[in-house]
Amino acid sequence: MSAAEGMKHMPSGVATAAAGPAGHPHGHGGGHPGGHPAGHSGQIGIVSWNTTNACNMYCAHCYRDAGCQASDELSTAEAKAMLDGIARAGFRIMIFSGGEPLMRPDILELVRYAAGLGLIPVFGTNGTLITPEMAVALKEAGAKGMGISLDSLDAAKHNKFRAYEGAWEGAVQGMKNCRAAGLPFQIHTTVMDWNQAELEAITDFAVEIGARAHHFFFLVPTGRARTIEEESLRAEQYEDVLTRIMRKQETVPIELKPTCAPQFLRIAAQLGIKTRFSRGCLAGLSYCIISPRGKVQPCAYLKMELGDVREKPFDEIWRDNEVLQRLRTLEYSGGCGTCNYRRLCGGCRARAAIYHGGDYMAEEPWCLYHGRRG
C-alpha cells in the first residue's frame, strides 16, 4: 500500500462537510476515557487502518509491501471490537486503507458499523475497483469520501509506477463512478522527481473532474520505497515544490494539502497564505495507523509496534503508550527543538528516525529553515 492510498495525516478534504465547519468537528458522545478527546493540541482524531495486505497492484513506493492477503488479518468481529475502541478514544475520522481495502469481502459491513459508532468513514484506494455499483453501495453504507491515487497525467507513467496495466484508466473511471453516485472523492499524488513538474496540471485535472481536494504525498523511504529513494526529492526541491503547491492553492477552489511534509505550514505562514490546518506532523498526537493484524504504530513510516488490539483495547494503547506520550511532549532535539515553528510544523518524525538512527525526536533532515541543509 502506498502513502497516497492511505497515509492521510490530516482530515480528508472530502470529509470536511461531514466533520463540521472548516473540518474541525465537535467530539462525538463516545469520548476518550476520562473525557479527553483523541486529538492533542486541539486536533481531530484520525485513524488509518490497513484493512488487508491484499492488493491488485504492486506499487514501487508501497510501505506495506502489499500484494497477497496476510494469513492472520483481523476478523470481522475483531475489526468491530477495534472500531469500538477507536470510538471510545474519541476519534472522528476513520480511514479504511490497505493493500486495497475494496478487496476485503466484509468492507461494506465494517463501513456501516463504523458509521453507526459516529465515526466518519473515508477511504484510501487505487480506485480501480470502484464500479458504479460499488460507488453506490459505499455511499449507502456510510462512506463519506474516497481518496483515489493518480500520480501522473501520463497513463503510461502512472501504470508503470503502479505496476498495473490499466491502473490510470481504472482510477479515472473510479472517480467518474464516484461522481455519478454522489460520493465525494479527492485525488492523491505521490510526489517524485519524475512527476514534480506536472503537479499543478494534476491539480487542474482534479478541479475539472470534480474532486473535492488534491493531496500530495511526499516519500518516506520505508517498505518498497527504500528501493526508489533516489527518485524522491531532496531539501531544495522539497522546499520549492511546497512553495509551488501553496501558491497554487491561491488559484483553485479545492483544498491542496501536502502530507508527510509538515513544513508546508511554515511556508504558508511565511507567504501569508491561510489554511484550515494548525499542525503538520500528527503522528502520535491525533493520528496513528493500525496494521491488518491489529498492530498499532504512530504512523505508517515509524516502524514501531506500540500494541496489539487483539491483546489490549485500542483506547488503552492510545492513552497509555510511552512512545505516544513522548511524541506529545514536542520536546525535539536539533533544529526542530529550537525552531519557531515547532508547534505548527513539528518536522516529520518518521524521517527524523530514519536518518538519525531511530531517534524519532531528532530534527527533520528535509528542511531549509534557518539555513539548514537536508
PDB file of C-alpha atoms in Angstrom, residues 124-278:
ATOM      1  CA  GLY A 124      -7.548   5.398   0.531  1.00  0.00           C
ATOM      2  CA  THR A 125      -7.795   3.333  -2.648  1.00  0.00           C
ATOM      3  CA  ASN A 126      -6.274   2.902  -6.090  1.00  0.00           C
ATOM      4  CA  GLY A 127      -9.780   3.397  -7.471  1.00  0.00           C
ATOM      5  CA  THR A 128      -9.827   0.539  -9.973  1.00  0.00           C
ATOM      6  CA  LEU A 129     -12.412  -1.495  -8.033  1.00  0.00           C
ATOM      7  CA  ILE A 130     -14.907   1.353  -7.655  1.00  0.00           C
ATOM      8  CA  THR A 131     -17.507   0.132 -10.113  1.00  0.00           C
ATOM      9  CA  PRO A 132     -20.771   2.074 -10.474  1.00  0.00           C
ATOM     10  CA  GLU A 133     -22.423  -0.486  -8.187  1.00  0.00           C
ATOM     11  CA  MET A 134     -19.642  -0.296  -5.587  1.00  0.00           C
ATOM     12  CA  ALA A 135     -19.763   3.505  -5.527  1.00  0.00           C
ATOM     13  CA  VAL A 136     -23.496   3.399  -4.739  1.00  0.00           C
ATOM     14  CA  ALA A 137     -23.026   0.659  -2.132  1.00  0.00           C
ATOM     15  CA  LEU A 138     -20.233   2.576  -0.392  1.00  0.00           C
ATOM     16  CA  LYS A 139     -22.337   5.708  -0.185  1.00  0.00           C
ATOM     17  CA  GLU A 140     -25.322   3.775   1.142  1.00  0.00           C
ATOM     18  CA  ALA A 141     -23.100   2.087   3.760  1.00  0.00           C
ATOM     19  CA  GLY A 142     -21.998   5.479   5.079  1.00  0.00           C
ATOM     20  CA  ALA A 143     -18.703   6.220   3.341  1.00  0.00           C
ATOM     21  CA  LYS A 144     -18.126   9.967   3.197  1.00  0.00           C
ATOM     22  CA  GLY A 145     -15.304  10.139   0.691  1.00  0.00           C
ATOM     23  CA  MET A 146     -12.775   8.271  -1.416  1.00  0.00           C
ATOM     24  CA  GLY A 147      -9.117   9.210  -1.786  1.00  0.00           C
ATOM     25  CA  ILE A 148      -8.033   7.920  -5.206  1.00  0.00           C
ATOM     26  CA  SER A 149      -4.396   7.780  -6.291  1.00  0.00           C
ATOM     27  CA  LEU A 150      -3.262   9.461  -9.508  1.00  0.00           C
ATOM     28  CA  ASP A 151       0.476  10.049  -9.917  1.00  0.00           C
ATOM     29  CA  SER A 152       0.640  11.453 -13.441  1.00  0.00           C
ATOM     30  CA  LEU A 153      -1.497  12.681 -16.298  1.00  0.00           C
ATOM     31  CA  ASP A 154       0.556  10.349 -18.482  1.00  0.00           C
ATOM     32  CA  ALA A 155      -1.188   6.990 -18.190  1.00  0.00           C
ATOM     33  CA  ALA A 156       1.970   5.062 -19.064  1.00  0.00           C
ATOM     34  CA  LYS A 157       3.937   6.687 -16.211  1.00  0.00           C
ATOM     35  CA  HIS A 158       1.177   6.045 -13.671  1.00  0.00           C
ATOM     36  CA  ASN A 159       0.758   2.446 -14.818  1.00  0.00           C
ATOM     37  CA  LYS A 160       4.496   1.784 -14.600  1.00  0.00           C
ATOM     38  CA  PHE A 161       4.686   3.233 -11.077  1.00  0.00           C
ATOM     39  CA  ARG A 162       1.734   1.093 -10.040  1.00  0.00           C
ATOM     40  CA  ALA A 163       2.987  -1.980 -11.927  1.00  0.00           C
ATOM     41  CA  TYR A 164      -0.518  -2.497 -13.271  1.00  0.00           C
ATOM     42  CA  GLU A 165      -1.708  -2.137 -16.842  1.00  0.00           C
ATOM     43  CA  GLY A 166      -4.838  -0.026 -16.888  1.00  0.00           C
ATOM     44  CA  ALA A 167      -4.256   1.490 -13.434  1.00  0.00           C
ATOM     45  CA  TRP A 168      -4.659   5.063 -14.735  1.00  0.00           C
ATOM     46  CA  GLU A 169      -7.785   4.314 -16.723  1.00  0.00           C
ATOM     47  CA  GLY A 170      -9.276   2.417 -13.779  1.00  0.00           C
ATOM     48  CA  ALA A 171      -8.534   5.226 -11.328  1.00  0.00           C
ATOM     49  CA  VAL A 172     -10.127   7.858 -13.543  1.00  0.00           C
ATOM     50  CA  GLN A 173     -13.174   5.677 -14.178  1.00  0.00           C
ATOM     51  CA  GLY A 174     -13.457   5.130 -10.425  1.00  0.00           C
ATOM     52  CA  MET A 175     -13.549   8.905  -9.967  1.00  0.00           C
ATOM     53  CA  LYS A 176     -16.285   9.212 -12.566  1.00  0.00           C
ATOM     54  CA  ASN A 177     -18.266   6.456 -10.872  1.00  0.00           C
ATOM     55  CA  CYS A 178     -17.993   8.246  -7.530  1.00  0.00           C
ATOM     56  CA  ARG A 179     -19.135  11.471  -9.136  1.00  0.00           C
ATOM     57  CA  ALA A 180     -22.141   9.757 -10.706  1.00  0.00           C
ATOM     58  CA  ALA A 181     -23.120   8.206  -7.368  1.00  0.00           C
ATOM     59  CA  GLY A 182     -22.738  11.477  -5.475  1.00  0.00           C
ATOM     60  CA  LEU A 183     -19.879  10.021  -3.426  1.00  0.00           C
ATOM     61  CA  PRO A 184     -17.246  12.738  -2.789  1.00  0.00           C
ATOM     62  CA  PHE A 185     -13.674  11.954  -3.810  1.00  0.00           C
ATOM     63  CA  GLN A 186     -10.253  13.550  -3.834  1.00  0.00           C
ATOM     64  CA  ILE A 187      -7.037  12.846  -5.724  1.00  0.00           C
ATOM     65  CA  HIS A 188      -3.829  11.657  -4.051  1.00  0.00           C
ATOM     66  CA  THR A 189      -0.461  12.074  -5.759  1.00  0.00           C
ATOM     67  CA  THR A 190       2.859  10.665  -4.575  1.00  0.00           C
ATOM     68  CA  VAL A 191       5.496  13.313  -5.338  1.00  0.00           C
ATOM     69  CA  MET A 192       8.622  12.033  -7.098  1.00  0.00           C
ATOM     70  CA  ASP A 193      11.390  13.637  -9.116  1.00  0.00           C
ATOM     71  CA  TRP A 194       9.815  12.383 -12.356  1.00  0.00           C
ATOM     72  CA  ASN A 195       6.341  13.852 -11.756  1.00  0.00           C
ATOM     73  CA  GLN A 196       7.016  17.006  -9.719  1.00  0.00           C
ATOM     74  CA  ALA A 197       6.856  19.226 -12.801  1.00  0.00           C
ATOM     75  CA  GLU A 198       3.243  18.262 -13.526  1.00  0.00           C
ATOM     76  CA  LEU A 199       1.743  18.674 -10.040  1.00  0.00           C
ATOM     77  CA  GLU A 200      -0.131  21.887 -10.880  1.00  0.00           C
ATOM     78  CA  ALA A 201      -1.525  20.237 -14.022  1.00  0.00           C
ATOM     79  CA  ILE A 202      -2.797  17.311 -11.943  1.00  0.00           C
ATOM     80  CA  THR A 203      -4.483  19.844  -9.657  1.00  0.00           C
ATOM     81  CA  ASP A 204      -6.182  21.394 -12.679  1.00  0.00           C
ATOM     82  CA  PHE A 205      -7.334  17.919 -13.711  1.00  0.00           C
ATOM     83  CA  ALA A 206      -8.691  17.363 -10.180  1.00  0.00           C
ATOM     84  CA  VAL A 207     -10.765  20.528 -10.466  1.00  0.00           C
ATOM     85  CA  GLU A 208     -12.053  19.552 -13.901  1.00  0.00           C
ATOM     86  CA  ILE A 209     -13.122  16.039 -12.907  1.00  0.00           C
ATOM     87  CA  GLY A 210     -14.898  17.209  -9.772  1.00  0.00           C
ATOM     88  CA  ALA A 211     -12.515  16.219  -6.959  1.00  0.00           C
ATOM     89  CA  ARG A 212     -13.033  17.945  -3.621  1.00  0.00           C
ATOM     90  CA  ALA A 213      -9.306  18.105  -2.865  1.00  0.00           C
ATOM     91  CA  HIS A 214      -5.837  17.237  -4.131  1.00  0.00           C
ATOM     92  CA  HIS A 215      -3.451  15.819  -1.544  1.00  0.00           C
ATOM     93  CA  PHE A 216       0.273  15.421  -2.205  1.00  0.00           C
ATOM     94  CA  PHE A 217       2.244  12.633  -0.502  1.00  0.00           C
ATOM     95  CA  PHE A 218       5.973  13.011  -0.029  1.00  0.00           C
ATOM     96  CA  LEU A 219       8.048   9.844   0.002  1.00  0.00           C
ATOM     97  CA  VAL A 220       9.378   8.415   3.250  1.00  0.00           C
ATOM     98  CA  PRO A 221      11.817   5.577   2.411  1.00  0.00           C
ATOM     99  CA  THR A 222      10.230   2.553   4.074  1.00  0.00           C
ATOM    100  CA  GLY A 223       8.821  -0.683   2.670  1.00  0.00           C
ATOM    101  CA  ARG A 224       9.325  -0.992  -1.080  1.00  0.00           C
ATOM    102  CA  ALA A 225      10.030   2.768  -1.217  1.00  0.00           C
ATOM    103  CA  ARG A 226      13.553   2.068   0.099  1.00  0.00           C
ATOM    104  CA  THR A 227      14.461   0.834  -3.378  1.00  0.00           C
ATOM    105  CA  ILE A 228      13.445   4.104  -5.071  1.00  0.00           C
ATOM    106  CA  GLU A 229      14.727   6.604  -2.504  1.00  0.00           C
ATOM    107  CA  GLU A 230      16.977   8.207  -5.125  1.00  0.00           C
ATOM    108  CA  GLU A 231      13.821   9.233  -7.018  1.00  0.00           C
ATOM    109  CA  SER A 232      12.452  11.224  -4.085  1.00  0.00           C
ATOM    110  CA  LEU A 233      13.019  14.948  -3.684  1.00  0.00           C
ATOM    111  CA  ARG A 234      15.742  16.465  -1.527  1.00  0.00           C
ATOM    112  CA  ALA A 235      15.591  19.550   0.624  1.00  0.00           C
ATOM    113  CA  GLU A 236      15.934  22.272  -2.025  1.00  0.00           C
ATOM    114  CA  GLN A 237      13.427  20.647  -4.404  1.00  0.00           C
ATOM    115  CA  TYR A 238      11.159  19.809  -1.469  1.00  0.00           C
ATOM    116  CA  GLU A 239      11.013  23.456  -0.361  1.00  0.00           C
ATOM    117  CA  ASP A 240      10.381  24.606  -3.910  1.00  0.00           C
ATOM    118  CA  VAL A 241       7.564  22.110  -4.500  1.00  0.00           C
ATOM    119  CA  LEU A 242       5.842  23.007  -1.230  1.00  0.00           C
ATOM    120  CA  THR A 243       6.035  26.690  -2.149  1.00  0.00           C
ATOM    121  CA  ARG A 244       4.533  25.947  -5.568  1.00  0.00           C
ATOM    122  CA  ILE A 245       1.685  23.978  -4.002  1.00  0.00           C
ATOM    123  CA  MET A 246       0.875  26.778  -1.556  1.00  0.00           C
ATOM    124  CA  ARG A 247       0.883  29.351  -4.361  1.00  0.00           C
ATOM    125  CA  LYS A 248      -1.336  27.095  -6.469  1.00  0.00           C
ATOM    126  CA  GLN A 249      -3.778  26.935  -3.556  1.00  0.00           C
ATOM    127  CA  GLU A 250      -4.493  30.623  -4.072  1.00  0.00           C
ATOM    128  CA  THR A 251      -5.725  29.968  -7.620  1.00  0.00           C
ATOM    129  CA  VAL A 252      -8.046  26.954  -7.237  1.00  0.00           C
ATOM    130  CA  PRO A 253     -11.338  26.358  -5.382  1.00  0.00           C
ATOM    131  CA  ILE A 254     -10.380  22.944  -3.962  1.00  0.00           C
ATOM    132  CA  GLU A 255      -8.177  22.081  -0.984  1.00  0.00           C
ATOM    133  CA  LEU A 256      -4.493  21.355  -1.615  1.00  0.00           C
ATOM    134  CA  LYS A 257      -2.721  19.525   1.194  1.00  0.00           C
ATOM    135  CA  PRO A 258       0.850  18.167   1.378  1.00  0.00           C
ATOM    136  CA  THR A 259       1.236  15.086   3.599  1.00  0.00           C
ATOM    137  CA  CYS A 260       4.453  13.876   5.236  1.00  0.00           C
ATOM    138  CA  ALA A 261       5.676  17.408   4.508  1.00  0.00           C
ATOM    139  CA  PRO A 262       4.846  19.362   7.677  1.00  0.00           C
ATOM    140  CA  GLN A 263       6.957  22.338   6.579  1.00  0.00           C
ATOM    141  CA  PHE A 264       4.095  23.355   4.297  1.00  0.00           C
ATOM    142  CA  LEU A 265       2.508  25.165   7.240  1.00  0.00           C
ATOM    143  CA  ARG A 266       5.663  27.167   7.904  1.00  0.00           C
ATOM    144  CA  ILE A 267       5.872  28.037   4.198  1.00  0.00           C
ATOM    145  CA  ALA A 268       2.180  29.005   4.097  1.00  0.00           C
ATOM    146  CA  ALA A 269       2.699  31.265   7.104  1.00  0.00           C
ATOM    147  CA  GLN A 270       5.746  32.889   5.500  1.00  0.00           C
ATOM    148  CA  LEU A 271       3.760  33.510   2.314  1.00  0.00           C
ATOM    149  CA  GLY A 272       0.749  34.842   4.217  1.00  0.00           C
ATOM    150  CA  ILE A 273      -1.475  32.036   2.899  1.00  0.00           C
ATOM    151  CA  LYS A 274      -4.190  30.843   5.270  1.00  0.00           C
ATOM    152  CA  THR A 275      -5.071  27.148   5.567  1.00  0.00           C
ATOM    153  CA  ARG A 276      -7.511  25.312   7.824  1.00  0.00           C
ATOM    154  CA  PHE A 277      -4.668  23.265   9.295  1.00  0.00           C
ATOM    155  CA  SER A 278      -2.934  24.060  12.563  1.00  0.00           C
TER     156      SER A 278
END
